Amino acid sequence: MSSLHKSRIADFQDVLKEPSIALEKLRELSFSGIPCEGGLRCLCWKILLNYLPLERASWTSILAKQRELYAQFLREMIIQPGIAKANMGVSREDVTFEDHPLNPNPDSRWNTYFKDNEVLLQIDKDVQRATTLKSQTVARNRSGVTNMSSPQKNSVPSSLNEYEVLPNGCEAHWEVVERILFIYAKLNPGIAYVQGMNEIVGPLYYTFATDPNSEWKEHAEADTFFCFTNLMAEIRDNFIKSLDDSQCGITYKMEKVYSTLKDKDVELYLKLQEQNIKPQFFAFRWLTLLLSQEFLLPDVIRIWDSLFADDNRFDFLLLVCCAMLMLIREQLLEGDFTVNMRLLQDYPITDVCQILQKAKELQDSK
């Protein structure tokens, strides 16, 4: 370990041991990357995602309360028809007579059970596909564009495969991810589950499930759920189709990437316009999934350090997308439509530090 790295770890430890965390200082440090040693990243993400407050003294009680709340969600929302009353001494026949699988009553536990299964089926399909797909991944977005990504870039699927070798318990980690998404869908019926949310949960759960602090790792599921919920509160508009064309929707953000590019590199902007390469052909996935499918998992996590530290909450993501375009400008200027689409949907640069540095330059030049 280099002396510089040791110094960075010490800087984080100094900030985190204060009775009241200096948020701006923590953001400044985290923006340049959070060390994974000693569970620093796990702790910093929990603070940056507003799961833990700035007052250290309240951490223990808040964590205990939230983890118990999640356990309560599991008890109350995973419906098993007939069991509750059967456990109260009513025979199974009586329960079935009162509430049977064909009961049309909206309040029927069976009705809820079947609706839950529809949600679970979609979640299971997405998560299982993410864990088993070895060939090229094809995803059709809301704009009707088919996105193709090579398996080595599909960071979250590979990370979910890695979950299988994590210690503690025999439950597959993809099952935990499914449960988190299911509880979120139940608690947020306005948005429920939308394809792609599994790609957001993946890096969060992986990070918390590999926390060297065994006590915190044991509660990775509950902690991931609340951090995911807080994160979705900030980016959920990207997943709501009815908001696509509003100022908070995904179309506006995609156009903002192009307007920023026009301001910073008009030649490249005009080239993409000339070839009719619309931002929804590639930026839809970049923005909605926070670049989780464009890079390998360790690089996604490094990018998220900077995104979570952004005090303007994901404005920096727009600059990262713009930087990604500018860093392959020569190839884009030389390429035709087919070549350029391939470049944008299977991004060639793997050095995310170079990308983040370019984005920071764009930010500083505003």
Coordinates of C-alpha atoms in Angstrom, one line a residue:
M1 CA 0.0 0.0 0.0
S2 CA 1.5 3.3 -1.1
S3 CA 2.0 6.1 1.4
L4 CA -0.5 8.3 -0.6
H5 CA -3.2 5.6 -0.2
K6 CA -2.5 5.3 3.5
S7 CA -2.8 9.1 3.8
R8 CA -6.2 9.0 2.0
I9 CA -7.4 6.3 4.3
A10 CA -6.3 8.4 7.3
D11 CA -8.1 11.4 5.8
F12 CA -11.4 9.5 5.6
Q13 CA -10.9 8.1 9.1
D14 CA -10.4 11.6 10.5
V15 CA -13.6 12.8 9.0
L16 CA -15.6 9.8 10.0
K17 CA -14.5 9.7 13.6
E18 CA -15.9 13.2 14.4
P19 CA -19.1 13.3 16.5
S20 CA -20.7 15.3 13.6
I21 CA -19.6 14.4 10.1
A22 CA -18.5 17.3 8.0
L23 CA -20.5 16.5 4.9
E24 CA -18.8 18.8 2.5
K25 CA -15.4 17.4 3.5
L26 CA -16.7 13.9 3.1
R27 CA -18.1 14.7 -0.3
E28 CA -14.8 16.3 -1.4
L29 CA -12.8 13.2 -0.4
S30 CA -15.4 10.7 -1.8
F31 CA -15.5 12.4 -5.1
S32 CA -11.9 11.3 -5.8
G33 CA -12.7 7.7 -4.9
I34 CA -13.3 6.0 -1.6
P35 CA -10.9 3.3 -0.3
C36 CA -12.5 -0.1 0.2
E37 CA -10.3 -0.9 3.3
G38 CA -11.9 -1.1 6.6
G39 CA -15.4 -0.8 5.3
L40 CA -14.9 2.9 4.4
R41 CA -16.9 2.8 1.2
C42 CA -19.8 1.0 2.8
L43 CA -20.0 3.6 5.6
C44 CA -19.5 6.6 3.2
W45 CA -22.2 5.4 0.8
K46 CA -24.7 5.0 3.7
I47 CA -24.0 8.6 4.7
L48 CA -23.9 10.1 1.2
L49 CA -27.2 8.3 0.4
N50 CA -28.8 9.8 3.5
Y51 CA -29.3 6.5 5.2
L52 CA -27.1 7.4 8.1
P53 CA -27.3 10.9 9.7
L54 CA -24.3 13.1 10.2
E55 CA -24.5 12.7 14.0
R56 CA -22.5 9.6 14.9
A57 CA -24.2 9.1 18.3
S58 CA -27.5 8.2 16.6
W59 CA -26.1 5.6 14.2
T60 CA -26.6 2.5 16.4
S61 CA -30.3 3.3 17.3
I62 CA -31.2 4.3 13.7
L63 CA -29.6 1.2 12.2
A64 CA -31.4 -1.1 14.8
K65 CA -34.7 0.7 14.1
Q66 CA -34.4 0.5 10.3
R67 CA -33.3 -3.1 10.2
E68 CA -36.2 -4.1 12.4
L69 CA -38.5 -2.1 10.1
Y70 CA -37.2 -4.1 7.1
A71 CA -37.8 -7.4 9.0
Q72 CA -41.4 -6.2 9.6
F73 CA -41.8 -5.5 5.9
L74 CA -40.7 -9.0 5.1
R75 CA -43.2 -10.5 7.6
E76 CA -46.1 -8.4 6.4
M77 CA -45.6 -8.2 2.7
I78 CA -44.7 -11.7 1.7
I79 CA -48.2 -13.1 1.5
Q80 CA -48.9 -16.8 2.1
P81 CA -52.6 -17.3 1.7
G82 CA -54.5 -19.3 4.3
I83 CA -51.6 -19.6 6.7
A84 CA -52.3 -16.7 9.0
K85 CA -55.8 -17.9 10.0
A86 CA -54.7 -21.5 10.0
N87 CA -52.1 -20.6 12.6
M88 CA -54.9 -19.1 14.7
G89 CA -56.6 -22.4 15.1
V90 CA -58.9 -22.3 12.1
S91 CA -58.8 -25.4 10.0
R92 CA -57.4 -25.2 6.5
E93 CA -60.8 -26.1 5.0
D94 CA -62.4 -23.1 6.8
V95 CA -59.8 -20.7 5.5
T96 CA -60.1 -21.9 1.9
F97 CA -63.9 -21.7 2.2
E98 CA -63.7 -18.1 3.3
D99 CA -60.9 -17.0 1.0
H100 CA -60.2 -19.3 -2.0
P101 CA -58.0 -18.8 -5.1
L102 CA -60.9 -17.7 -7.3
N103 CA -62.2 -15.2 -4.8
P104 CA -62.8 -11.9 -6.9
N105 CA -62.7 -9.7 -3.8
P106 CA -59.8 -7.2 -4.2
D107 CA -59.1 -7.6 -0.5
S108 CA -58.6 -11.4 -0.9
R109 CA -55.2 -12.6 0.2
W110 CA -55.2 -14.9 -2.8
N111 CA -55.8 -12.0 -5.1
T112 CA -52.8 -10.1 -3.6
Y113 CA -50.8 -13.3 -3.8
F114 CA -51.4 -13.7 -7.5
K115 CA -50.6 -10.0 -8.2
D116 CA -47.4 -10.4 -6.1
N117 CA -46.4 -13.4 -8.2
E118 CA -46.8 -11.4 -11.4
V119 CA -44.3 -8.8 -10.0
L120 CA -42.0 -11.5 -8.8
L121 CA -42.1 -13.2 -12.1
Q122 CA -40.8 -10.1 -13.9
I123 CA -38.2 -9.4 -11.2
D124 CA -37.0 -13.0 -11.3
K125 CA -36.8 -13.0 -15.1
D126 CA -34.6 -9.9 -15.1
V127 CA -32.4 -10.9 -12.2
Q128 CA -32.0 -14.5 -13.4
R129 CA -31.2 -13.3 -16.9
A130 CA -28.6 -11.0 -15.4
T131 CA -26.9 -13.9 -13.5
T132 CA -26.9 -16.5 -16.3
L133 CA -26.6 -14.6 -19.6
K134 CA -23.2 -15.4 -21.1
S135 CA -24.0 -14.4 -24.7
Q136 CA -24.6 -10.9 -26.0
T137 CA -27.2 -9.0 -24.0
V138 CA -30.0 -7.3 -25.9
A139 CA -32.4 -4.8 -24.2
R140 CA -35.1 -2.8 -25.9
N141 CA -35.7 0.6 -24.3
R142 CA -38.8 2.8 -24.2
S143 CA -37.8 4.6 -27.4
G144 CA -37.9 1.3 -29.3
V145 CA -34.1 1.2 -29.7
T146 CA -32.4 -2.2 -29.2
N147 CA -29.3 -1.8 -27.1
M148 CA -26.7 -4.4 -27.3
S149 CA -23.9 -4.9 -24.8
S150 CA -21.1 -7.4 -24.7
P151 CA -20.9 -9.7 -21.7
Q152 CA -17.6 -8.5 -20.5
K153 CA -19.0 -5.0 -20.1
N154 CA -22.1 -6.2 -18.4
S155 CA -20.8 -5.4 -14.9
V156 CA -23.9 -6.1 -12.8
P157 CA -24.5 -9.6 -14.2
S158 CA -20.9 -10.5 -13.6
S159 CA -21.1 -9.1 -10.1
L160 CA -24.2 -11.2 -9.4
N161 CA -22.4 -14.3 -10.4
E162 CA -19.7 -13.3 -8.0
Y163 CA -22.3 -13.1 -5.3
E164 CA -22.5 -16.9 -5.3
V165 CA -19.1 -17.2 -3.7
L166 CA -19.7 -14.8 -0.9
P167 CA -19.7 -16.4 2.5
N168 CA -22.4 -16.7 5.2
G169 CA -25.5 -18.8 4.7
C170 CA -26.7 -20.9 1.8
E171 CA -29.2 -18.5 0.3
A172 CA -28.3 -17.4 -3.1
H173 CA -27.5 -13.7 -3.3
W174 CA -29.7 -13.2 -6.3
E175 CA -32.6 -14.3 -4.1
V176 CA -31.8 -11.4 -1.7
V177 CA -31.7 -9.0 -4.6
E178 CA -35.1 -10.2 -5.8
R179 CA -36.6 -9.8 -2.3
I180 CA -35.3 -6.2 -2.0
L181 CA -36.9 -5.3 -5.4
F182 CA -40.1 -7.0 -4.4
I183 CA -40.5 -5.2 -1.1
Y184 CA -39.7 -1.9 -2.9
A185 CA -42.4 -2.6 -5.5
K186 CA -44.9 -3.4 -2.8
L187 CA -44.1 -0.2 -0.9
N188 CA -44.0 2.0 -4.0
P189 CA -47.1 1.0 -6.1
G190 CA -46.9 4.2 -8.1
I191 CA -43.7 3.0 -9.8
A192 CA -43.6 -0.6 -8.6
Y193 CA -40.9 -2.6 -10.4
V194 CA -39.4 -1.4 -13.7
Q195 CA -36.8 -3.3 -15.7
G196 CA -33.3 -2.0 -15.0
M197 CA -33.9 -1.5 -11.2
N198 CA -32.0 -4.8 -10.7
E199 CA -28.9 -3.1 -12.2
I200 CA -29.1 -0.4 -9.6
V201 CA -29.5 -2.8 -6.6
G202 CA -26.6 -5.0 -7.8
P203 CA -23.6 -2.8 -7.0
L204 CA -25.2 -1.5 -3.8
Y205 CA -25.8 -5.0 -2.5
Y206 CA -22.4 -6.3 -3.6
T207 CA -20.7 -3.4 -1.8
F208 CA -22.6 -3.9 1.5
A209 CA -22.4 -7.7 1.3
T210 CA -18.6 -7.6 1.1
D211 CA -18.3 -5.2 4.1
P212 CA -15.3 -6.4 6.2
N213 CA -17.4 -5.4 9.3
S214 CA -19.2 -8.8 9.9
E215 CA -21.9 -7.2 12.0
W216 CA -22.8 -4.7 9.2
K217 CA -22.4 -7.3 6.5
E218 CA -25.0 -9.5 8.3
H219 CA -27.5 -6.7 7.6
A220 CA -26.5 -6.0 4.0
E221 CA -30.0 -6.8 2.8
A222 CA -31.8 -4.3 5.0
D223 CA -29.2 -1.6 4.5
T224 CA -29.2 -2.1 0.7
F225 CA -33.0 -1.8 0.7
F226 CA -33.0 1.6 2.4
C227 CA -30.1 3.0 0.4
F228 CA -31.7 1.7 -2.8
T229 CA -35.0 3.4 -1.7
N230 CA -33.2 6.7 -1.1
L231 CA -31.3 6.5 -4.3
M232 CA -34.5 5.7 -6.3
A233 CA -36.2 8.8 -4.6
E234 CA -33.7 10.8 -6.5
I235 CA -33.6 9.0 -9.9
R236 CA -37.1 7.4 -10.0
D237 CA -38.3 10.0 -12.6
N238 CA -36.0 8.3 -15.1
F239 CA -38.1 5.1 -14.8
I240 CA -41.6 6.7 -15.1
K241 CA -42.7 6.7 -18.7
S242 CA -45.3 9.4 -18.2
L243 CA -42.6 11.8 -17.1
D244 CA -40.3 11.1 -20.1
D245 CA -41.0 14.5 -21.8
S246 CA -41.2 16.6 -18.6
Q247 CA -38.3 18.7 -17.3
C248 CA -37.6 16.0 -14.7
G249 CA -37.9 13.1 -17.1
I250 CA -35.3 11.1 -19.0
T251 CA -35.8 12.8 -22.4
Y252 CA -34.9 16.2 -20.9
K253 CA -31.7 14.7 -19.4
M254 CA -30.7 13.0 -22.6
E255 CA -31.1 16.3 -24.5
K256 CA -29.0 18.0 -21.8
V257 CA -26.1 15.7 -22.6
Y258 CA -26.3 16.8 -26.2
S259 CA -26.7 20.5 -25.4
T260 CA -23.6 20.2 -23.1
L261 CA -21.7 18.5 -25.9
K262 CA -22.8 21.3 -28.3
D263 CA -21.4 23.8 -25.9
K264 CA -18.1 22.0 -25.4
D265 CA -17.5 20.4 -28.8
V266 CA -19.7 21.7 -31.5
E267 CA -17.9 19.7 -34.3
L268 CA -18.6 16.4 -32.6
Y269 CA -22.2 17.5 -31.8
L270 CA -22.9 18.3 -35.5
K271 CA -21.4 15.0 -36.6
L272 CA -23.8 13.0 -34.4
Q273 CA -26.7 15.2 -35.6
E274 CA -25.7 14.7 -39.2
Q275 CA -25.7 10.9 -38.7
N276 CA -29.0 11.2 -36.9
I277 CA -27.6 9.5 -33.8
K278 CA -30.1 10.4 -31.2
P279 CA -29.1 10.5 -27.5
Q280 CA -31.8 7.9 -26.7
F281 CA -29.8 5.4 -28.8
F282 CA -27.2 5.2 -26.0
A283 CA -27.7 7.8 -23.3
F284 CA -31.0 6.3 -22.2
R285 CA -29.1 3.3 -20.8
W286 CA -26.2 5.4 -19.6
L287 CA -28.4 7.7 -17.5
T288 CA -31.1 5.4 -16.2
L289 CA -28.7 2.7 -15.1
L290 CA -26.0 5.1 -13.8
L291 CA -23.5 3.5 -16.2
S292 CA -23.8 0.2 -14.4
Q293 CA -23.8 -1.8 -17.7
E294 CA -21.0 0.1 -19.5
F295 CA -18.1 -0.9 -17.2
L296 CA -16.8 -3.7 -15.0
L297 CA -18.1 -3.8 -11.5
P298 CA -15.1 -2.2 -9.7
D299 CA -15.2 0.6 -12.2
V300 CA -18.9 1.1 -11.8
I301 CA -18.4 1.4 -8.0
R302 CA -15.6 3.9 -8.5
I303 CA -17.9 6.0 -10.7
W304 CA -20.6 5.8 -8.1
D305 CA -18.2 7.2 -5.5
S306 CA -18.2 10.4 -7.5
L307 CA -21.9 10.4 -8.4
F308 CA -23.0 9.9 -4.8
A309 CA -20.6 12.6 -3.7
D310 CA -22.1 15.1 -6.2
D311 CA -23.9 17.8 -4.2
N312 CA -26.0 18.6 -7.2
R313 CA -27.2 15.0 -7.3
F314 CA -26.3 13.5 -10.6
D315 CA -25.6 16.7 -12.6
F316 CA -22.1 15.2 -12.7
L317 CA -23.5 12.1 -14.5
L318 CA -24.5 14.3 -17.4
L319 CA -20.9 15.6 -17.6
V320 CA -19.5 12.0 -17.4
C321 CA -21.7 11.1 -20.4
C322 CA -20.4 14.1 -22.3
A323 CA -16.8 13.3 -21.4
M324 CA -17.3 9.7 -22.7
L325 CA -18.3 11.2 -26.0
M326 CA -15.5 13.7 -26.2
L327 CA -12.9 11.0 -25.3
I328 CA -13.7 9.0 -28.4
R329 CA -14.3 12.1 -30.6
E330 CA -11.7 11.1 -33.2
Q331 CA -13.2 7.7 -33.7
L332 CA -16.7 9.2 -33.9
L333 CA -15.7 11.9 -36.4
E334 CA -14.2 9.2 -38.6
G335 CA -16.9 6.6 -38.2
D336 CA -20.1 6.0 -40.1
F337 CA -23.5 5.4 -38.4
T338 CA -23.0 1.7 -37.9
V339 CA -19.4 2.1 -36.5
N340 CA -20.4 4.9 -34.2
M341 CA -23.5 3.1 -32.9
R342 CA -21.3 0.1 -32.0
L343 CA -18.8 2.5 -30.2
L344 CA -21.6 4.1 -28.2
Q345 CA -23.3 0.8 -27.3
D346 CA -20.1 -1.0 -26.4
Y347 CA -18.0 1.8 -25.1
P348 CA -14.3 1.2 -25.8
I349 CA -12.5 3.1 -23.0
T350 CA -12.0 1.1 -19.8
D351 CA -10.0 3.7 -17.8
V352 CA -12.8 5.3 -15.8
C353 CA -10.3 7.6 -14.0
Q354 CA -9.6 9.2 -17.4
I355 CA -13.3 9.7 -17.9
L356 CA -13.9 11.1 -14.5
Q357 CA -11.0 13.5 -14.9
K358 CA -12.4 14.7 -18.2
A359 CA -15.8 15.2 -16.6
K360 CA -14.2 17.2 -13.8
E361 CA -12.5 19.4 -16.3
L362 CA -15.8 20.1 -18.0
Q363 CA -17.3 20.9 -14.6
D364 CA -14.5 23.3 -13.7
S365 CA -14.8 25.0 -17.1
K366 CA -18.5 25.9 -16.6

